[in-house]
Amino acid sequence: PDTYFAKPLALSPLVCAAYGWENTSKDILKCQHPNCGATICIAFHSSLNEEAHDKLCQQYLEMLVSSHTTGCPFRSFTSRWAKVMKRRASNEANSKCHELTVQEQSVIIAEEDNAEYLINKVSDGLRSSQLYVPPYFLSLSDEFLQFEDCSGDGSITRDRVKGRALQLRDKLKTRIGESSKLSDLVLPEAVTGYCQKVLPDVYVGKLLHQNDIVMKVPYFLATFGWDLGEEPVSEGAGVILKCGICQAKAWLASSSATNEETPRKKRRTNDPKDACLKLIDSHRVYCPYVSGFSYAPGQQSHLPGWKVILSNLLKGPVSISLRSNSK
């Protein structure tokens, strides 16, 4: 929001919301619980160096826990997870003698597709130091499960992306008829470049069904975290899309949209039709798809979420099949 701007990832709106806070005015956070009412001001002076900035960020992070009143249910919740994340940050600091591989970065503690099971496995994840999503997020929304895959061959990610793509196909068919009626989506150069770097002889377009006129758009949207929004648009104008995590909205026009209907502004307006969809850049800057996660001030994941998902999609027997058929 405009009243909570340019904050470090460790104090992002997602972190504050998970810890029970909402932004009510410029730099001001207020506890969401009606019986608490605690408030905090989060502000950084522009003259702070990196060390001082991280130190102040840590103090604010601790205040997200301690500022709740004694009887506030968020206090006990945040206190438990603050201890978990402190241990995680300590493990991270002690293991920086080598750079994590893609598999180490993306594999976490998921063995079943539900948040309750993941929470119960936190201790195992801490021992292996393989957390990607901070565990307090996993109990809040299934959207965060998109980044978790312990299969070793990417099968959980492939099944999840395929399932979401099929759901999107059906939603689009209900809403507009066929997804082929929408404007063409092009993979960002950052995506093709990353895939070529990981597996140079794999055709990423086939991985995401780029040549399938029905499934291309659903697969692209599912892979990069987009779903259909609820906002109505005029017939033939396209669809409004929404990220279930950062709540960003963007417009995907129909192939028959007129020039007058085509957005010309960037996505910093109240009207999602003023923002043409960009698979990565239309997310908010603190969205895990763009920035990954922070584990402590100055510590964050090595890969953004979209790279984690693509890394898992490129694993195992599927990558061998795509490699052999790409010639």
GROMACS .gro file of C-alpha atoms in nm:
model
  327
    1PRO     CA    1   0.000   0.000   0.000
    2ASP     CA    2   0.101   0.363  -0.052
    3THR     CA    3   0.102   0.420   0.325
    4TYR     CA    4   0.349   0.135   0.387
    5PHE     CA    5   0.611   0.182   0.121
    6ALA     CA    6   0.973   0.072   0.060
    7LYS     CA    7   1.004  -0.152   0.364
    8PRO     CA    8   1.259  -0.437   0.381
    9LEU     CA    9   1.139  -0.785   0.287
   10ALA     CA   10   1.170  -0.894   0.651
   11LEU     CA   11   0.896  -0.641   0.733
   12SER     CA   12   0.687  -0.681   0.420
   13PRO     CA   13   0.307  -0.646   0.434
   14LEU     CA   14   0.286  -1.026   0.416
   15VAL     CA   15   0.504  -1.069   0.724
   16CYS     CA   16   0.316  -0.799   0.916
   17ALA     CA   17  -0.021  -0.952   0.827
   18ALA     CA   18   0.096  -1.298   0.931
   19TYR     CA   19   0.205  -1.152   1.266
   20GLY     CA   20  -0.136  -0.995   1.318
   21TRP     CA   21  -0.080  -0.637   1.201
   22GLU     CA   22  -0.254  -0.418   0.945
   23ASN     CA   23  -0.147  -0.085   0.796
   24THR     CA   24  -0.385   0.194   0.901
   25SER     CA   25  -0.193   0.509   0.800
   26LYS     CA   26   0.153   0.618   0.688
   27ASP     CA   27   0.409   0.380   0.845
   28ILE     CA   28   0.159   0.285   1.117
   29LEU     CA   29   0.065  -0.075   1.198
   30LYS     CA   30  -0.224  -0.172   1.425
   31CYS     CA   31  -0.306  -0.512   1.571
   32GLN     CA   32  -0.597  -0.676   1.391
   33HIS     CA   33  -0.744  -0.825   1.709
   34PRO     CA   34  -1.025  -0.609   1.855
   35ASN     CA   35  -0.913  -0.672   2.213
   36CYS     CA   36  -0.554  -0.568   2.157
   37GLY     CA   37  -0.535  -0.239   1.970
   38ALA     CA   38  -0.154  -0.209   1.990
   39THR     CA   39   0.015   0.019   1.736
   40ILE     CA   40   0.368   0.043   1.595
   41CYS     CA   41   0.540   0.299   1.374
   42ILE     CA   42   0.783   0.145   1.122
   43ALA     CA   43   1.014   0.402   0.966
   44PHE     CA   44   1.375   0.401   0.840
   45HIS     CA   45   1.595   0.708   0.795
   46SER     CA   46   1.749   0.728   0.450
   47SER     CA   47   2.098   0.794   0.596
   48LEU     CA   48   2.124   0.454   0.768
   49ASN     CA   49   2.400   0.228   0.643
   50GLU     CA   50   2.330  -0.141   0.576
   51GLU     CA   51   2.441  -0.262   0.918
   52ALA     CA   52   2.234  -0.003   1.105
   53HIS     CA   53   1.938  -0.065   0.875
   54ASP     CA   54   1.944  -0.440   0.944
   55LYS     CA   55   1.982  -0.380   1.319
   56LEU     CA   56   1.680  -0.149   1.326
   57CYS     CA   57   1.486  -0.395   1.110
   58GLN     CA   58   1.557  -0.669   1.367
   59GLN     CA   59   1.429  -0.442   1.646
   60TYR     CA   60   1.108  -0.377   1.453
   61LEU     CA   61   1.071  -0.749   1.385
   62GLU     CA   62   1.091  -0.817   1.757
   63MET     CA   63   0.833  -0.545   1.817
   64LEU     CA   64   0.589  -0.728   1.589
   65VAL     CA   65   0.588  -0.991   1.864
   66SER     CA   66   0.636  -0.797   2.188
   67SER     CA   67   0.398  -0.508   2.110
   68HIS     CA   68   0.090  -0.729   2.123
   69THR     CA   69  -0.081  -0.709   2.462
   70THR     CA   70  -0.040  -1.001   2.701
   71GLY     CA   71  -0.388  -1.137   2.635
   72CYS     CA   72  -0.369  -1.099   2.257
   73PRO     CA   73  -0.375  -1.440   2.080
   74PHE     CA   74  -0.128  -1.307   1.823
   75ARG     CA   75   0.135  -1.267   2.094
   76SER     CA   76   0.169  -1.640   2.164
   77PHE     CA   77   0.141  -1.727   1.796
   78THR     CA   78   0.412  -1.482   1.687
   79SER     CA   79   0.635  -1.567   1.982
   80ARG     CA   80   0.649  -1.934   1.881
   81TRP     CA   81   0.728  -1.858   1.518
   82ALA     CA   82   0.983  -1.590   1.607
   83LYS     CA   83   1.181  -1.857   1.793
   84VAL     CA   84   1.154  -2.090   1.492
   85MET     CA   85   1.280  -1.822   1.254
   86LYS     CA   86   1.562  -1.718   1.489
   87ARG     CA   87   1.685  -2.077   1.488
   88ARG     CA   88   1.647  -2.089   1.111
   89ALA     CA   89   1.854  -1.772   1.070
   90SER     CA   90   2.120  -1.915   1.297
   91ASN     CA   91   2.134  -2.236   1.093
   92GLU     CA   92   2.160  -2.030   0.774
   93ALA     CA   93   2.448  -1.825   0.910
   94ASN     CA   94   2.634  -2.140   1.016
   95SER     CA   95   2.590  -2.310   0.677
   96LYS     CA   96   2.713  -2.031   0.446
   97CYS     CA   97   3.040  -2.212   0.378
   98HIS     CA   98   2.896  -2.327   0.043
   99GLU     CA   99   2.627  -2.210  -0.198
  100LEU     CA  100   2.308  -2.414  -0.192
  101THR     CA  101   2.215  -2.612  -0.500
  102VAL     CA  102   1.883  -2.561  -0.677
  103GLN     CA  103   1.747  -2.876  -0.514
  104GLU     CA  104   1.857  -2.764  -0.167
  105GLN     CA  105   1.698  -2.426  -0.223
  106SER     CA  106   1.363  -2.558  -0.336
  107VAL     CA  107   1.315  -2.876  -0.128
  108ILE     CA  108   1.152  -2.813   0.212
  109ILE     CA  109   0.940  -3.020   0.446
  110ALA     CA  110   0.634  -3.101   0.235
  111GLU     CA  111   0.524  -3.462   0.203
  112GLU     CA  112   0.150  -3.410   0.200
  113ASP     CA  113  -0.047  -3.127   0.042
  114ASN     CA  114  -0.185  -2.965   0.356
  115ALA     CA  115  -0.063  -2.691   0.587
  116GLU     CA  116  -0.125  -2.876   0.916
  117TYR     CA  117   0.112  -3.155   0.821
  118LEU     CA  118   0.379  -2.905   0.720
  119ILE     CA  119   0.359  -2.727   1.054
  120ASN     CA  120   0.412  -3.060   1.233
  121LYS     CA  121   0.728  -3.114   1.028
  122VAL     CA  122   0.894  -2.785   1.112
  123SER     CA  123   1.148  -2.942   1.347
  124ASP     CA  124   1.262  -3.181   1.072
  125GLY     CA  125   1.301  -2.889   0.834
  126LEU     CA  126   1.506  -2.696   1.087
  127ARG     CA  127   1.744  -2.985   1.139
  128SER     CA  128   1.804  -3.014   0.766
  129SER     CA  129   1.807  -2.631   0.720
  130GLN     CA  130   1.600  -2.668   0.404
  131LEU     CA  131   1.314  -2.429   0.473
  132TYR     CA  132   1.202  -2.220   0.178
  133VAL     CA  133   0.867  -2.083   0.293
  134PRO     CA  134   0.879  -1.950   0.651
  135PRO     CA  135   0.652  -2.201   0.826
  136TYR     CA  136   0.417  -1.946   0.982
  137PHE     CA  137   0.290  -1.868   0.630
  138LEU     CA  138   0.192  -2.229   0.564
  139SER     CA  139  -0.094  -2.224   0.813
  140LEU     CA  140  -0.239  -1.907   0.659
  141SER     CA  141  -0.296  -2.001   0.296
  142ASP     CA  142  -0.258  -2.298   0.065
  143GLU     CA  143  -0.114  -2.056  -0.192
  144PHE     CA  144   0.225  -2.086  -0.021
  145LEU     CA  145   0.231  -2.462  -0.084
  146GLN     CA  146   0.297  -2.381  -0.450
  147PHE     CA  147   0.667  -2.342  -0.366
  148GLU     CA  148   0.712  -2.668  -0.177
  149ASP     CA  149   0.823  -2.998  -0.328
  150CYS     CA  150   1.008  -3.274  -0.143
  151SER     CA  151   0.970  -3.531  -0.420
  152GLY     CA  152   1.322  -3.486  -0.558
  153ASP     CA  153   1.190  -3.522  -0.914
  154GLY     CA  154   0.953  -3.226  -0.923
  155SER     CA  155   0.643  -3.445  -0.945
  156ILE     CA  156   0.456  -3.257  -0.669
  157THR     CA  157   0.509  -2.925  -0.846
  158ARG     CA  158   0.410  -3.068  -1.185
  159ASP     CA  159   0.091  -3.217  -1.043
  160ARG     CA  160   0.004  -2.896  -0.862
  161VAL     CA  161   0.069  -2.672  -1.163
  162LYS     CA  162  -0.124  -2.908  -1.390
  163GLY     CA  163  -0.419  -2.914  -1.149
  164ARG     CA  164  -0.429  -2.534  -1.126
  165ALA     CA  165  -0.397  -2.505  -1.505
  166LEU     CA  166  -0.693  -2.736  -1.560
  167GLN     CA  167  -0.900  -2.537  -1.310
  168LEU     CA  168  -0.806  -2.214  -1.490
  169ARG     CA  169  -0.897  -2.367  -1.824
  170ASP     CA  170  -1.244  -2.449  -1.693
  171LYS     CA  171  -1.287  -2.105  -1.533
  172LEU     CA  172  -1.180  -1.930  -1.853
  173LYS     CA  173  -1.416  -2.145  -2.057
  174THR     CA  174  -1.703  -2.046  -1.828
  175ARG     CA  175  -1.604  -1.680  -1.829
  176ILE     CA  176  -1.510  -1.612  -2.191
  177GLY     CA  177  -1.551  -1.934  -2.388
  178GLU     CA  178  -1.195  -2.044  -2.469
  179SER     CA  179  -0.858  -1.918  -2.345
  180SER     CA  180  -0.744  -1.896  -2.708
  181LYS     CA  181  -0.963  -1.583  -2.732
  182LEU     CA  182  -0.721  -1.397  -2.502
  183SER     CA  183  -0.419  -1.196  -2.611
  184ASP     CA  184  -0.102  -1.392  -2.661
  185LEU     CA  185   0.121  -1.431  -2.356
  186VAL     CA  186   0.497  -1.428  -2.406
  187LEU     CA  187   0.745  -1.576  -2.162
  188PRO     CA  188   0.977  -1.309  -2.018
  189GLU     CA  189   1.338  -1.327  -2.132
  190ALA     CA  190   1.438  -1.386  -1.770
  191VAL     CA  191   1.241  -1.713  -1.778
  192THR     CA  192   1.382  -1.848  -2.103
  193GLY     CA  193   1.731  -1.738  -2.001
  194TYR     CA  194   1.708  -1.913  -1.664
  195CYS     CA  195   1.577  -2.237  -1.815
  196GLN     CA  196   1.853  -2.238  -2.076
  197LYS     CA  197   2.107  -2.190  -1.801
  198VAL     CA  198   1.970  -2.478  -1.592
  199LEU     CA  199   1.906  -2.720  -1.881
  200PRO     CA  200   2.032  -2.571  -2.211
  201ASP     CA  201   1.887  -2.843  -2.434
  202VAL     CA  202   1.533  -2.836  -2.293
  203TYR     CA  203   1.258  -2.650  -2.479
  204VAL     CA  204   1.080  -2.455  -2.207
  205GLY     CA  205   0.790  -2.376  -2.441
  206LYS     CA  206   0.694  -2.743  -2.448
  207LEU     CA  207   0.733  -2.765  -2.071
  208LEU     CA  208   0.461  -2.499  -2.034
  209HIS     CA  209   0.244  -2.616  -2.327
  210GLN     CA  210   0.332  -2.312  -2.537
  211ASN     CA  211   0.210  -2.478  -2.857
  212ASP     CA  212  -0.128  -2.581  -2.712
  213ILE     CA  213  -0.377  -2.303  -2.791
  214VAL     CA  214  -0.615  -2.423  -2.519
  215MET     CA  215  -0.370  -2.493  -2.235
  216LYS     CA  216  -0.094  -2.237  -2.300
  217VAL     CA  217  -0.253  -1.945  -2.112
  218PRO     CA  218  -0.376  -2.161  -1.819
  219TYR     CA  219  -0.029  -2.316  -1.777
  220PHE     CA  220   0.145  -1.979  -1.790
  221LEU     CA  221  -0.093  -1.832  -1.533
  222ALA     CA  222  -0.072  -2.135  -1.301
  223THR     CA  223   0.307  -2.143  -1.310
  224PHE     CA  224   0.348  -1.775  -1.225
  225GLY     CA  225   0.080  -1.749  -0.957
  226TRP     CA  226  -0.220  -1.592  -1.132
  227ASP     CA  227  -0.587  -1.675  -1.094
  228LEU     CA  228  -0.908  -1.517  -1.220
  229GLY     CA  229  -1.031  -1.218  -1.023
  230GLU     CA  230  -1.393  -1.143  -0.945
  231GLU     CA  231  -1.413  -0.801  -1.110
  232PRO     CA  232  -1.656  -0.790  -1.402
  233VAL     CA  233  -1.537  -0.662  -1.739
  234SER     CA  234  -1.734  -0.577  -2.050
  235GLU     CA  235  -1.801  -0.859  -2.293
  236GLY     CA  236  -1.503  -0.926  -2.517
  237ALA     CA  237  -1.265  -0.712  -2.308
  238GLY     CA  238  -1.071  -0.999  -2.150
  239VAL     CA  239  -1.030  -1.098  -1.785
  240ILE     CA  240  -0.900  -0.951  -1.460
  241LEU     CA  241  -0.632  -1.165  -1.293
  242LYS     CA  242  -0.521  -1.168  -0.932
  243CYS     CA  243  -0.230  -1.309  -0.732
  244GLY     CA  244  -0.362  -1.499  -0.431
  245ILE     CA  245  -0.059  -1.403  -0.221
  246CYS     CA  246   0.029  -1.038  -0.286
  247GLN     CA  247  -0.323  -0.948  -0.411
  248ALA     CA  248  -0.184  -0.770  -0.719
  249LYS     CA  249  -0.431  -0.738  -1.007
  250ALA     CA  250  -0.374  -0.713  -1.380
  251TRP     CA  251  -0.572  -0.727  -1.701
  252LEU     CA  252  -0.532  -0.984  -1.975
  253ALA     CA  253  -0.707  -0.845  -2.279
  254SER     CA  254  -0.896  -1.047  -2.535
  255SER     CA  255  -0.743  -1.087  -2.878
  256SER     CA  256  -1.020  -0.863  -3.016
  257ALA     CA  257  -0.973  -0.576  -2.766
  258THR     CA  258  -0.965  -0.234  -2.928
  259ASN     CA  259  -0.684   0.017  -2.884
  260GLU     CA  260  -0.909   0.222  -2.657
  261GLU     CA  261  -0.947  -0.080  -2.429
  262THR     CA  262  -0.575  -0.153  -2.412
  263PRO     CA  263  -0.414  -0.034  -2.088
  264ARG     CA  264  -0.144   0.230  -2.123
  265LYS     CA  265  -0.049   0.286  -1.759
  266LYS     CA  266   0.168   0.084  -1.523
  267ARG     CA  267   0.023  -0.121  -1.238
  268ARG     CA  268   0.013   0.137  -0.963
  269THR     CA  269  -0.349   0.242  -1.001
  270ASN     CA  270  -0.677   0.141  -0.842
  271ASP     CA  271  -0.817   0.006  -1.168
  272PRO     CA  272  -0.668  -0.331  -1.270
  273LYS     CA  273  -0.763  -0.252  -1.630
  274ASP     CA  274  -0.488   0.011  -1.621
  275ALA     CA  275  -0.231  -0.269  -1.595
  276CYS     CA  276  -0.154  -0.516  -1.872
  277LEU     CA  277  -0.045  -0.852  -1.732
  278LYS     CA  278   0.326  -0.924  -1.708
  279LEU     CA  279   0.377  -1.272  -1.570
  280ILE     CA  280   0.649  -1.169  -1.322
  281ASP     CA  281   0.657  -0.790  -1.306
  282SER     CA  282   0.284  -0.748  -1.235
  283HIS     CA  283   0.336  -0.902  -0.890
  284ARG     CA  284   0.411  -0.665  -0.606
  285VAL     CA  285   0.778  -0.622  -0.521
  286TYR     CA  286   0.744  -0.814  -0.193
  287CYS     CA  287   0.558  -1.107  -0.350
  288PRO     CA  288   0.741  -1.441  -0.304
  289TYR     CA  289   0.711  -1.503  -0.678
  290VAL     CA  290   0.938  -1.200  -0.729
  291SER     CA  291   1.148  -1.170  -0.413
  292GLY     CA  292   1.137  -1.507  -0.240
  293PHE     CA  293   1.124  -1.495   0.141
  294SER     CA  294   1.316  -1.326   0.419
  295TYR     CA  295   1.435  -1.541   0.709
  296ALA     CA  296   1.590  -1.252   0.904
  297PRO     CA  297   1.708  -0.898   0.828
  298GLY     CA  298   1.967  -0.927   0.554
  299GLN     CA  299   1.889  -1.297   0.496
  300GLN     CA  300   1.657  -1.411   0.222
  301SER     CA  301   1.606  -1.705  -0.010
  302HIS     CA  302   1.861  -1.754  -0.287
  303LEU     CA  303   1.592  -1.790  -0.552
  304PRO     CA  304   1.267  -1.603  -0.616
  305GLY     CA  305   0.955  -1.819  -0.614
  306TRP     CA  306   0.913  -1.838  -0.992
  307LYS     CA  307   1.263  -1.986  -1.025
  308VAL     CA  308   1.188  -2.241  -0.751
  309ILE     CA  309   0.877  -2.357  -0.938
  310LEU     CA  310   1.055  -2.374  -1.273
  311SER     CA  311   1.350  -2.557  -1.114
  312ASN     CA  312   1.113  -2.824  -0.988
  313LEU     CA  313   0.934  -2.847  -1.323
  314LEU     CA  314   1.270  -2.904  -1.493
  315LYS     CA  315   1.366  -3.196  -1.267
  316GLY     CA  316   1.346  -3.570  -1.319
  317PRO     CA  317   1.217  -3.780  -1.607
  318VAL     CA  318   1.018  -3.495  -1.762
  319SER     CA  319   1.336  -3.299  -1.832
  320ILE     CA  320   1.486  -3.608  -1.999
  321SER     CA  321   1.177  -3.645  -2.218
  322LEU     CA  322   1.180  -3.276  -2.311
  323ARG     CA  323   1.551  -3.291  -2.384
  324SER     CA  324   1.518  -3.588  -2.616
  325ASN     CA  325   1.220  -3.438  -2.800
  326SER     CA  326   1.351  -3.082  -2.832
  327LYS     CA  327   1.572  -3.153  -3.130
   0.00000   0.00000   0.00000
